[in-house]
Amino acid sequence: EDGFRELQLSAAKSEPTSMKRQQSSQQDSDDEDELEKSSGSTRRMPAIPLEAPDYDLGLSPLVAEDPRKAFERYVQRLDERLSSSTEVVWEQLVAKSRECMQGAHIGKLEFWWIHGPGKQATPENADGLVCFQFVQSCAANFARVLHLSVVSGEETWQELMPSAIFEVRKLVFGTLPVDSLRAVVLSAVDDNGKIYVDGDVEVAFEKCRFRWFQLTQSLRRTRTSVLALQKRKKLASRFLVLNAYRAKGDPEPPRSDIRRMNPLLLKDNASASLSASPSSAPSGESASGFASF
């Protein structure tokens, strides 16, 4: 009987600790809104790449005297989760497109509607929109996507998004002399360095063979709006980049005389006289090539 009481007492002492751990774990899960952690037993399986789009979508340029009005009317139709993962504020979109990149020339921002076959796209009925620009740099020429979205209709945005990205990838690699395609995704970061991204947006890009351009060991995938997490947790905004290199299955690049920019030559005061070397490239060669594109 004494031994049985000792066992009861031992169980009573250990039970609160066990319950506390379970409650703490449950609280963390609730607080993170069904986050899929990127490590441990909860790590998700990689997305299966698309060989062909699931939905028949086309692209056509946005032609308007004032693209801002069309853009702002369109983004009002977006789901909150998707609108918090891509740039939807016109001023911020334009500012991002005009950012100076060291050793690079940046092209103008292009706007293309995403729509079904034979459909006349407008801000009120387009299935999606993509905004991208050509970048000529020393390391490589690439295209940068600053906005990519689709609107839920008969299909959810999660269903349409991979097909839209597939068609955007085909358009960019088939019409621009670029080595890669980079997509800017909005995310949130806390004081501990944990980065929160929308898991469905990430999967859509992975299905089109995009991978994170940066290291993402501290990535947290959420099915809640990133904007909602920012407001509730007071998180800071951050840009992440998904990257896709040109592959065998992509269209052939167009013929172009636009090469990579000449490497930057860093000099100190003692070697300033080398700048007049006859072996240096003619001034403005890269700029003229870009201007003729």
Steps between C-alpha positions, in 0.01 A plus 500: 500500500787741581655424161169572324471837679853591395412426136185714528699786651766475227235506227328800659827692505587422137149559359498883533835525321376279217174693475687831500717384213195383305313824569805705404538308175131545422521871578796540265310321225190716548707816522674422171174427315568151364860569407682227315849493645782454252689249715429189702226242450253761371708582191280486192576308183637694200244613246476297178608719202246569227571360155209702357258755652185364662295791364504664158620855557639764270679832547452834328657840574309751708438792264369812675577869519520469878606148609478611862121524488471155341742353756320648799158387376631150440676443836177573687377161380787300652470261791654642818755221528627551147496880521722481809759291313545727197529877456155661467578864583577695183752741655696215655491298180640791296760581768616138500532502120717814515741378766862536396684170468877523511657406170167457319266670255130459578233500232153645517224325691279287276133421577333188355148371559448130569173372355314209348512425124316750284421721797532879483674584824398801710565593865154362581521162324870411459604171660834642609779752453879489485744793519864436410811676371819412316830536691840509331780436748863393518426149629200417281199646325174416672137601528355613831134441584372763745132400491331175403146416600181325394138548602280224639196416287373157413843383613681621811811714470699207639387288202565768236831635630732219379361518145536879497864476613560231237377731223694799636817294501438396138432861395811644667747234382355511150511878454794626710874418477523399865672218688256488789169624635469640852172555683479734798273371778391700804554341839522592868785457749501500880767610748646147509555492126212265420360574153131447426385429143175376350540125450262480203685776315828318554354171371364671187849626410664169588269324254658720230855413613572812702726477804586746775783731401605548863565259785173424680579284802272715719205492258148459638217421260155627589146464368404831657541837331855627548352847549279370783804346668687828468220692669445252782864419571635844400742342253721687257462469122762329289553410136600147403597387151409178320726417206469280190786443255439444131469125439469259207120510505486881470458683166812599310613858578454762229800611298648809660825694514441584865783344695576502867643826624876538526631410846550788741863605544571606855804727532672693774659842455838353412358309202269775373726552200403155369153628414632638169637162390435433128384146585196628689156466337358802315298731718124441489522167313269319740259788520467523124434127478227523760342805339469318170320207658 
